[in-house]
């Protein structure tokens, strides 16, 4: 059947299995993965990959703030501040900043400079592995993100007019499936990436940055063929002088439990019909063998459903000569099967 109809099956699906285990064993951390915390609360994690010497060095700075922290008068501030942190960063000279961004783009696995969501903002850098000066400049730029800002009207105007896109997570905030999940949630009305639709008070914008961009709510992730000892010293030099502590309570994003129901969504731009089966997965940190086993069982159950549906659809394709495709996706707390007819 050709058309523009999406059928969405939502529900809470529970998979269980008997595990004969006397006691869950604590998982031993990978010795290549190290983490630490500075006196100001700034956290860092490093994954050394000497077995992949030619890979680029991947750097992520995660800031625990996003559009959910915006008041009504601050709509769009989270995305605007993220652009200002890229375009007007004071940690480097304009020449060094431009050179860093020129080299921080991975042509094989391109990522946007920043991603803004409801409760986090992440800055992405991918550096060549043979240029230590770029790594030093990257730390200076990322440290500049956490320094108290004093925005000017010219800087704000340039950021608003800049073609630099604000990438969001989820990528498509207007996706009908996602919009249905927002009903009854405190996320509704706090779309990340929403542009400011009013004149910006630079003092209020600076106060917003100083209130939410504090070092105790930041984590630096680094993966690559790096020297952990030298890198630890560099992190301490670049980020230990940062000051500030978050005092405003952090909004906690809450999504209502999925109800067993069927939704029909009309999408004019869609050429083929699609059926989506979506269910929630309980998520908790994997710290012991019991939790890890539950995740493995969830993956196994999802794979069983995927294979079973795939075989059924292949038989239908042979009998009815229809074009049927199946896809399986998994996020932190949600799994999804897509069937395109």
C-alpha positions as a LaTeX table, in Angstrom:
\begin{tabular}{lrrr}
\hline
Residue & $x$ (\AA) & $y$ (\AA) & $z$ (\AA) \\
\hline
Unk1 & 0.00 & 0.00 & 0.00 \\
Unk2 & 1.48 & 3.28 & $-1.09$ \\
Unk3 & 0.78 & 6.36 & 0.97 \\
Unk4 & 2.01 & 8.66 & 3.64 \\
Unk5 & 0.86 & 6.86 & 6.75 \\
Unk6 & 3.09 & 5.91 & 9.64 \\
Unk7 & 1.73 & 3.37 & 12.07 \\
Unk8 & 3.42 & 3.53 & 15.43 \\
Unk9 & 3.07 & 0.79 & 18.00 \\
Unk10 & 4.08 & 2.12 & 21.39 \\
Unk11 & 4.34 & 0.09 & 24.51 \\
Unk12 & 6.31 & $-1.00$ & 27.50 \\
Unk13 & 7.83 & $-4.34$ & 26.65 \\
Unk14 & 9.48 & $-6.38$ & 29.37 \\
Unk15 & 11.87 & $-9.20$ & 28.62 \\
Unk16 & 12.92 & $-11.52$ & 31.40 \\
Unk17 & 15.08 & $-14.57$ & 31.76 \\
Unk18 & 16.21 & $-16.75$ & 34.60 \\
Unk19 & 19.84 & $-16.20$ & 35.47 \\
Unk20 & 21.47 & $-18.71$ & 37.74 \\
Unk21 & 23.90 & $-16.52$ & 39.56 \\
Unk22 & 24.72 & $-16.60$ & 43.24 \\
Unk23 & 26.02 & $-13.05$ & 43.43 \\
Unk24 & 26.69 & $-10.31$ & 40.91 \\
Unk25 & 30.39 & $-9.70$ & 40.44 \\
Unk26 & 31.75 & $-6.17$ & 40.22 \\
Unk27 & 33.18 & $-5.44$ & 36.78 \\
Unk28 & 36.86 & $-4.58$ & 36.63 \\
Unk29 & 37.59 & $-1.29$ & 34.84 \\
Unk30 & 39.61 & $-1.33$ & 31.65 \\
Unk31 & 43.17 & $-0.27$ & 32.58 \\
Unk32 & 43.29 & 1.79 & 29.38 \\
Unk33 & 40.39 & 3.90 & 30.68 \\
Unk34 & 41.27 & 6.40 & 33.39 \\
Unk35 & 39.29 & 9.16 & 35.02 \\
Unk36 & 39.81 & 11.95 & 37.49 \\
Unk37 & 38.35 & 15.06 & 39.07 \\
Unk38 & 40.02 & 18.41 & 39.72 \\
Unk39 & 39.58 & 20.39 & 42.93 \\
Unk40 & 37.02 & 22.67 & 41.24 \\
Unk41 & 34.82 & 19.69 & 40.32 \\
Unk42 & 35.87 & 19.47 & 36.66 \\
Unk43 & 35.91 & 15.80 & 35.57 \\
Unk44 & 37.92 & 14.06 & 32.87 \\
Unk45 & 38.08 & 10.60 & 31.33 \\
Unk46 & 40.79 & 9.28 & 29.02 \\
Unk47 & 40.79 & 6.15 & 26.86 \\
Unk48 & 44.25 & 5.25 & 25.55 \\
Unk49 & 44.28 & 3.34 & 22.24 \\
Unk50 & 47.94 & 2.52 & 21.45 \\
Unk51 & 46.72 & $-0.38$ & 19.30 \\
Unk52 & 45.32 & 2.22 & 16.87 \\
Unk53 & 48.23 & 4.65 & 16.48 \\
Unk54 & 46.95 & 6.33 & 13.32 \\
Unk55 & 43.47 & 7.21 & 14.57 \\
Unk56 & 42.57 & 10.81 & 15.21 \\
Unk57 & 42.27 & 12.02 & 18.80 \\
Unk58 & 38.61 & 12.40 & 19.71 \\
Unk59 & 37.71 & 15.09 & 22.25 \\
Unk60 & 34.29 & 15.83 & 23.74 \\
Unk61 & 33.39 & 18.40 & 26.36 \\
Unk62 & 30.04 & 17.59 & 27.95 \\
Unk63 & 28.24 & 20.38 & 29.80 \\
Unk64 & 25.24 & 19.40 & 31.91 \\
Unk65 & 22.91 & 22.09 & 30.66 \\
Unk66 & 20.51 & 22.52 & 27.78 \\
Unk67 & 17.20 & 24.00 & 26.76 \\
Unk68 & 15.41 & 22.63 & 29.84 \\
Unk69 & 17.27 & 25.20 & 31.95 \\
Unk70 & 15.75 & 28.12 & 30.02 \\
Unk71 & 13.11 & 30.35 & 31.54 \\
Unk72 & 10.39 & 31.71 & 29.27 \\
Unk73 & 12.35 & 34.95 & 28.79 \\
Unk74 & 15.49 & 32.91 & 27.98 \\
Unk75 & 14.09 & 30.86 & 25.11 \\
Unk76 & 16.90 & 30.11 & 22.67 \\
Unk77 & 19.69 & 31.03 & 25.09 \\
Unk78 & 21.15 & 27.50 & 25.22 \\
Unk79 & 21.67 & 27.36 & 21.45 \\
Unk80 & 22.85 & 30.98 & 21.23 \\
Unk81 & 25.44 & 30.48 & 23.99 \\
Unk82 & 26.71 & 27.34 & 22.26 \\
Unk83 & 27.27 & 29.35 & 19.05 \\
Unk84 & 28.98 & 32.16 & 20.95 \\
Unk85 & 31.29 & 29.62 & 22.59 \\
Unk86 & 32.41 & 28.52 & 19.14 \\
Unk87 & 32.50 & 31.87 & 17.35 \\
Unk88 & 33.62 & 34.25 & 20.11 \\
Unk89 & 35.79 & 32.02 & 22.29 \\
Unk90 & 38.43 & 34.05 & 24.15 \\
Unk91 & 40.67 & 31.11 & 25.00 \\
Unk92 & 42.60 & 31.54 & 21.74 \\
Unk93 & 43.50 & 34.29 & 19.34 \\
Unk94 & 41.24 & 34.45 & 16.26 \\
Unk95 & 44.07 & 33.06 & 14.11 \\
Unk96 & 44.69 & 30.06 & 16.37 \\
Unk97 & 40.97 & 29.49 & 16.78 \\
Unk98 & 40.41 & 29.39 & 13.02 \\
Unk99 & 43.37 & 27.04 & 12.56 \\
Unk100 & 42.06 & 24.72 & 15.27 \\
Unk101 & 38.58 & 24.44 & 13.76 \\
Unk102 & 40.13 & 23.91 & 10.33 \\
Unk103 & 42.02 & 20.86 & 11.64 \\
Unk104 & 39.32 & 19.64 & 14.05 \\
Unk105 & 37.05 & 18.30 & 11.32 \\
Unk106 & 37.18 & 14.56 & 10.62 \\
Unk107 & 36.28 & 14.03 & 6.93 \\
Unk108 & 35.56 & 10.34 & 7.50 \\
Unk109 & 33.28 & 10.80 & 10.52 \\
Unk110 & 32.11 & 14.42 & 10.45 \\
Unk111 & 30.53 & 15.82 & 13.59 \\
Unk112 & 29.09 & 19.29 & 14.22 \\
Unk113 & 31.11 & 21.59 & 16.51 \\
Unk114 & 28.37 & 21.36 & 19.13 \\
Unk115 & 25.16 & 19.47 & 19.85 \\
Unk116 & 22.45 & 20.93 & 22.08 \\
Unk117 & 19.82 & 18.83 & 23.83 \\
Unk118 & 17.37 & 19.28 & 26.69 \\
Unk119 & 19.81 & 18.62 & 29.52 \\
Unk120 & 23.25 & 18.63 & 27.92 \\
Unk121 & 25.45 & 20.44 & 25.43 \\
Unk122 & 28.47 & 18.70 & 23.94 \\
Unk123 & 31.39 & 20.22 & 22.02 \\
Unk124 & 33.19 & 17.97 & 19.51 \\
Unk125 & 36.78 & 18.07 & 18.31 \\
Unk126 & 38.68 & 15.52 & 16.22 \\
Unk127 & 42.41 & 16.22 & 15.93 \\
Unk128 & 45.28 & 14.71 & 13.94 \\
Unk129 & 47.38 & 12.50 & 16.18 \\
Unk130 & 50.74 & 14.03 & 15.28 \\
Unk131 & 50.18 & 17.68 & 16.20 \\
Unk132 & 50.56 & 18.22 & 19.98 \\
Unk133 & 50.21 & 21.99 & 19.61 \\
Unk134 & 46.67 & 21.52 & 18.35 \\
Unk135 & 45.84 & 19.50 & 21.45 \\
Unk136 & 47.15 & 22.33 & 23.63 \\
Unk137 & 45.05 & 24.84 & 21.67 \\
Unk138 & 42.00 & 22.58 & 22.01 \\
Unk139 & 42.32 & 22.62 & 25.80 \\
Unk140 & 42.67 & 26.41 & 25.77 \\
Unk141 & 39.53 & 26.75 & 23.65 \\
Unk142 & 37.48 & 24.35 & 25.78 \\
Unk143 & 38.65 & 26.06 & 28.98 \\
Unk144 & 37.44 & 29.32 & 27.46 \\
Unk145 & 33.94 & 27.85 & 27.27 \\
Unk146 & 33.80 & 27.59 & 31.07 \\
Unk147 & 35.13 & 31.06 & 31.80 \\
Unk148 & 32.54 & 33.69 & 32.82 \\
Unk149 & 31.39 & 35.48 & 29.68 \\
Unk150 & 30.65 & 39.14 & 29.11 \\
Unk151 & 28.88 & 39.22 & 25.76 \\
Unk152 & 28.70 & 42.35 & 23.64 \\
Unk153 & 25.87 & 43.38 & 21.35 \\
Unk154 & 28.11 & 42.95 & 18.30 \\
Unk155 & 29.08 & 39.42 & 19.35 \\
Unk156 & 25.43 & 38.45 & 19.89 \\
Unk157 & 24.39 & 39.97 & 16.57 \\
Unk158 & 27.15 & 38.11 & 14.72 \\
Unk159 & 26.19 & 34.81 & 16.38 \\
Unk160 & 22.51 & 35.22 & 15.50 \\
Unk161 & 23.36 & 36.02 & 11.88 \\
Unk162 & 26.00 & 33.30 & 11.60 \\
Unk163 & 25.17 & 30.38 & 9.27 \\
Unk164 & 26.71 & 28.01 & 11.82 \\
Unk165 & 23.95 & 25.43 & 12.36 \\
Unk166 & 22.77 & 24.36 & 15.79 \\
Unk167 & 22.49 & 20.58 & 15.75 \\
Unk168 & 20.08 & 19.11 & 18.29 \\
Unk169 & 19.50 & 15.79 & 19.98 \\
Unk170 & 17.12 & 14.31 & 19.01 \\
Unk171 & 18.10 & 15.42 & 15.52 \\
Unk172 & 14.49 & 15.99 & 14.44 \\
Unk173 & 12.63 & 17.68 & 17.27 \\
Unk174 & 9.47 & 17.79 & 15.13 \\
Unk175 & 9.41 & 14.04 & 14.52 \\
Unk176 & 5.80 & 12.94 & 15.19 \\
Unk177 & 6.91 & 9.97 & 17.28 \\
Unk178 & 9.03 & 12.19 & 19.49 \\
Unk179 & 6.29 & 14.82 & 19.76 \\
Unk180 & 3.92 & 12.16 & 21.05 \\
Unk181 & 6.42 & 11.24 & 23.75 \\
Unk182 & 6.53 & 14.82 & 25.02 \\
Unk183 & 2.90 & 14.81 & 26.14 \\
Unk184 & 2.84 & 15.09 & 29.92 \\
Unk185 & 6.60 & 15.69 & 30.04 \\
Unk186 & 8.49 & 18.67 & 31.45 \\
Unk187 & 10.44 & 18.71 & 28.16 \\
Unk188 & 7.45 & 20.06 & 26.26 \\
Unk189 & 7.94 & 23.70 & 25.32 \\
Unk190 & 11.73 & 23.51 & 25.77 \\
Unk191 & 12.81 & 22.57 & 22.26 \\
Unk192 & 16.62 & 22.63 & 21.90 \\
Unk193 & 17.94 & 24.65 & 19.00 \\
Unk194 & 15.05 & 27.07 & 19.10 \\
Unk195 & 16.23 & 30.51 & 17.92 \\
Unk196 & 15.71 & 33.60 & 20.03 \\
Unk197 & 12.68 & 35.52 & 18.81 \\
Unk198 & 13.24 & 38.75 & 20.69 \\
Unk199 & 15.95 & 41.31 & 21.33 \\
Unk200 & 18.64 & 39.85 & 23.57 \\
Unk201 & 19.69 & 41.53 & 26.78 \\
Unk202 & 23.45 & 40.89 & 26.84 \\
Unk203 & 23.59 & 41.01 & 30.63 \\
Unk204 & 20.86 & 38.38 & 30.96 \\
Unk205 & 22.62 & 36.22 & 28.37 \\
Unk206 & 25.95 & 36.56 & 30.21 \\
Unk207 & 24.25 & 35.72 & 33.50 \\
Unk208 & 22.74 & 32.62 & 31.90 \\
Unk209 & 26.18 & 31.43 & 30.75 \\
Unk210 & 27.75 & 32.09 & 34.15 \\
Unk211 & 24.91 & 30.34 & 35.97 \\
Unk212 & 25.00 & 27.10 & 33.96 \\
Unk213 & 28.54 & 26.83 & 32.56 \\
Unk214 & 30.42 & 25.97 & 35.74 \\
Unk215 & 33.39 & 23.54 & 35.89 \\
Unk216 & 31.69 & 21.22 & 38.39 \\
Unk217 & 29.10 & 20.38 & 35.71 \\
Unk218 & 31.58 & 19.57 & 32.94 \\
Unk219 & 33.27 & 16.35 & 31.84 \\
Unk220 & 36.10 & 16.12 & 29.30 \\
Unk221 & 36.35 & 12.88 & 27.28 \\
Unk222 & 39.47 & 12.01 & 25.28 \\
Unk223 & 40.11 & 8.88 & 23.21 \\
Unk224 & 43.20 & 8.19 & 21.15 \\
Unk225 & 46.85 & 7.21 & 21.14 \\
Unk226 & 47.87 & 9.66 & 23.86 \\
Unk227 & 50.30 & 9.73 & 26.78 \\
Unk228 & 48.08 & 9.64 & 29.85 \\
Unk229 & 50.68 & 11.16 & 32.19 \\
Unk230 & 51.40 & 14.16 & 29.96 \\
Unk231 & 47.72 & 14.59 & 29.17 \\
Unk232 & 46.75 & 14.61 & 32.84 \\
Unk233 & 49.23 & 17.40 & 33.51 \\
Unk234 & 47.91 & 19.38 & 30.54 \\
Unk235 & 44.32 & 19.01 & 31.76 \\
Unk236 & 45.31 & 20.24 & 35.20 \\
Unk237 & 47.10 & 23.27 & 33.75 \\
Unk238 & 44.23 & 24.20 & 31.43 \\
Unk239 & 41.19 & 23.61 & 33.64 \\
Unk240 & 42.24 & 23.79 & 37.32 \\
Unk241 & 42.03 & 27.60 & 37.41 \\
Unk242 & 38.36 & 27.62 & 36.37 \\
Unk243 & 36.07 & 28.95 & 39.06 \\
Unk244 & 32.38 & 28.77 & 39.82 \\
Unk245 & 29.94 & 26.29 & 41.28 \\
Unk246 & 26.39 & 25.63 & 40.25 \\
Unk247 & 23.90 & 26.74 & 42.88 \\
Unk248 & 20.69 & 26.68 & 40.82 \\
Unk249 & 18.90 & 23.31 & 41.02 \\
Unk250 & 19.35 & 21.24 & 37.88 \\
Unk251 & 16.07 & 20.47 & 36.06 \\
Unk252 & 15.68 & 16.72 & 35.63 \\
Unk253 & 14.20 & 15.65 & 32.26 \\
Unk254 & 11.23 & 13.33 & 32.68 \\
Unk255 & 9.37 & 11.38 & 30.02 \\
Unk256 & 6.11 & 9.65 & 30.85 \\
Unk257 & 6.03 & 5.86 & 30.60 \\
Unk258 & 5.02 & 4.58 & 27.20 \\
Unk259 & 1.48 & 3.26 & 27.04 \\
Unk260 & 0.49 & 0.22 & 24.94 \\
Unk261 & $-1.25$ & 1.97 & 22.07 \\
Unk262 & $-1.28$ & 2.45 & 18.32 \\
Unk263 & $-0.79$ & 5.86 & 16.73 \\
Unk264 & $-1.41$ & 6.83 & 13.12 \\
Unk265 & 0.59 & 9.76 & 11.81 \\
Unk266 & 0.06 & 11.39 & 8.42 \\
Unk267 & 3.29 & 12.57 & 6.79 \\
Unk268 & 2.75 & 14.26 & 3.39 \\
Unk269 & 6.42 & 14.01 & 2.40 \\
Unk270 & 6.67 & 10.26 & 2.99 \\
Unk271 & 6.39 & 8.10 & $-0.14$ \\
Unk272 & 6.05 & 4.70 & 1.53 \\
Unk273 & 4.13 & 3.52 & 4.56 \\
Unk274 & 6.09 & 2.73 & 7.69 \\
Unk275 & 5.36 & 0.69 & 10.80 \\
Unk276 & 7.39 & 1.42 & 13.94 \\
Unk277 & 7.48 & $-0.77$ & 17.03 \\
Unk278 & 8.95 & 1.18 & 19.96 \\
Unk279 & 9.49 & 0.20 & 23.57 \\
Unk280 & 11.26 & 1.59 & 26.62 \\
Unk281 & 14.29 & 0.00 & 28.21 \\
Unk282 & 15.27 & 0.54 & 31.82 \\
Unk283 & 18.73 & 2.07 & 31.94 \\
Unk284 & 21.21 & 1.97 & 34.79 \\
Unk285 & 25.02 & 2.19 & 34.92 \\
Unk286 & 26.72 & $-1.11$ & 34.08 \\
Unk287 & 28.81 & $-1.72$ & 37.18 \\
Unk288 & 28.35 & $-5.44$ & 37.81 \\
Unk289 & 27.91 & $-8.66$ & 35.88 \\
Unk290 & 24.19 & $-8.89$ & 36.70 \\
Unk291 & 23.41 & $-5.54$ & 35.06 \\
Unk292 & 25.59 & $-6.44$ & 32.08 \\
Unk293 & 23.73 & $-9.75$ & 31.68 \\
Unk294 & 20.39 & $-7.94$ & 31.63 \\
Unk295 & 21.62 & $-5.67$ & 28.85 \\
Unk296 & 22.86 & $-8.63$ & 26.87 \\
Unk297 & 19.47 & $-10.32$ & 27.27 \\
Unk298 & 17.70 & $-7.15$ & 26.13 \\
Unk299 & 19.92 & $-7.02$ & 23.04 \\
Unk300 & 19.25 & $-10.71$ & 22.41 \\
Unk301 & 15.48 & $-10.21$ & 22.72 \\
Unk302 & 15.60 & $-7.26$ & 20.32 \\
Unk303 & 17.62 & $-9.35$ & 17.86 \\
Unk304 & 15.09 & $-12.20$ & 18.09 \\
Unk305 & 12.24 & $-9.81$ & 17.24 \\
Unk306 & 14.29 & $-8.33$ & 14.41 \\
Unk307 & 15.08 & $-11.72$ & 12.87 \\
Unk308 & 11.53 & $-13.03$ & 13.29 \\
Unk309 & 9.95 & $-9.99$ & 11.67 \\
Unk310 & 12.57 & $-10.01$ & 8.94 \\
Unk311 & 11.76 & $-13.59$ & 7.97 \\
Unk312 & 8.03 & $-12.92$ & 8.00 \\
Unk313 & 8.44 & $-9.87$ & 5.80 \\
Unk314 & 10.68 & $-11.74$ & 3.37 \\
Unk315 & 7.95 & $-14.34$ & 2.94 \\
Unk316 & 5.41 & $-11.59$ & 2.35 \\
Unk317 & 7.69 & $-9.96$ & $-0.19$ \\
Unk318 & 7.96 & $-13.22$ & $-2.13$ \\
Unk319 & 4.19 & $-13.83$ & $-2.09$ \\
Unk320 & 2.95 & $-10.30$ & $-2.78$ \\
Unk321 & 5.91 & $-8.80$ & $-4.67$ \\
Unk322 & 6.02 & $-5.86$ & $-2.26$ \\
Unk323 & 9.03 & $-3.79$ & $-1.30$ \\
Unk324 & 9.64 & $-4.28$ & 2.41 \\
Unk325 & 12.64 & $-3.10$ & 4.43 \\
Unk326 & 13.35 & $-3.48$ & 8.14 \\
Unk327 & 15.68 & $-1.52$ & 10.40 \\
Unk328 & 16.54 & $-1.78$ & 14.08 \\
Unk329 & 17.74 & 1.10 & 16.27 \\
Unk330 & 18.62 & 1.37 & 19.92 \\
Unk331 & 19.11 & 4.45 & 22.09 \\
Unk332 & 19.98 & 4.65 & 25.79 \\
Unk333 & 16.45 & 4.04 & 27.01 \\
Unk334 & 14.46 & 3.27 & 23.85 \\
Unk335 & 14.51 & 0.57 & 21.21 \\
Unk336 & 12.81 & 0.90 & 17.86 \\
Unk337 & 12.05 & $-1.38$ & 14.92 \\
Unk338 & 11.13 & 0.23 & 11.60 \\
Unk339 & 9.26 & $-1.60$ & 8.87 \\
Unk340 & 8.95 & 0.29 & 5.57 \\
Unk341 & 6.38 & $-0.98$ & 3.12 \\
\hline
\end{tabular}
